[in-house]
């Protein structure tokens, strides 16, 4: 968030609390509450504005309606008291066959510089899906095919350029603070074509991606071999 280039691609994010949730609900039509440490999309809650007097709280497979002043109390009931949570600006995701998706970009550092060696578009199973995690029913698709088949009229080449620029910049920033040689980035594309950074994983699960783009997967295997030998 301190980087002058990257800060424009990071959704508004704060630690969860009464004041931060209230601020986010005033600014945005939807917000997400997420555990600070989690995996596979578990424990994520969406709060979405339906009208001035009614907000929808969605968690797992259920949704309920509440007045704005009741939202904080109801969300608190859904949280694990042993965990810390963030509250984050909701992104109006672009869709493919009416279903939201995000993009996973895997970067490796086999010879001292970062290479993007794997990519996939994780397409949610339903238009109303809360998250786009494969563990929650999303399917990996070829990212080029998805970007060319968006429901929105957007430039796939511009989006791909931004995905690559943001991925490499993110890897450089994080690597200046932490030491690692592989990074899995989750990036979102909104309905206006803007790319957003969602999260980074230092041990990305790449199972099943060999069938999404075989040429890229071959590149990934070669980089992994170089890292092991080096």
GROMACS .gro file of C-alpha atoms in nm, residues 18 21-22 25-26 47 51-55 57 65-75:
model
   23
   18UNK     CA    1  -1.729  -0.141   1.430
   21UNK     CA    2  -1.710  -0.170   0.892
   22UNK     CA    3  -1.928   0.141   0.923
   25UNK     CA    4  -2.046   0.037   0.430
   26UNK     CA    5  -2.076   0.411   0.375
   47UNK     CA    6  -2.204  -0.772   0.322
   51UNK     CA    7  -3.126  -0.065  -0.051
   52UNK     CA    8  -3.079   0.222   0.193
   53UNK     CA    9  -3.257   0.019   0.461
   54UNK     CA   10  -3.151  -0.334   0.378
   55UNK     CA   11  -2.816  -0.514   0.360
   57UNK     CA   12  -2.509  -1.085   0.483
   65UNK     CA   13  -3.127  -0.952   0.532
   66UNK     CA   14  -3.068  -0.689   0.801
   67UNK     CA   15  -3.106  -0.318   0.863
   68UNK     CA   16  -2.773  -0.131   0.838
   69UNK     CA   17  -2.749  -0.072   1.213
   70UNK     CA   18  -2.783  -0.447   1.282
   71UNK     CA   19  -2.509  -0.563   1.044
   72UNK     CA   20  -2.210  -0.536   1.280
   73UNK     CA   21  -2.378  -0.740   1.555
   74UNK     CA   22  -2.485  -1.011   1.310
   75UNK     CA   23  -2.141  -1.033   1.149
   0.00000   0.00000   0.00000
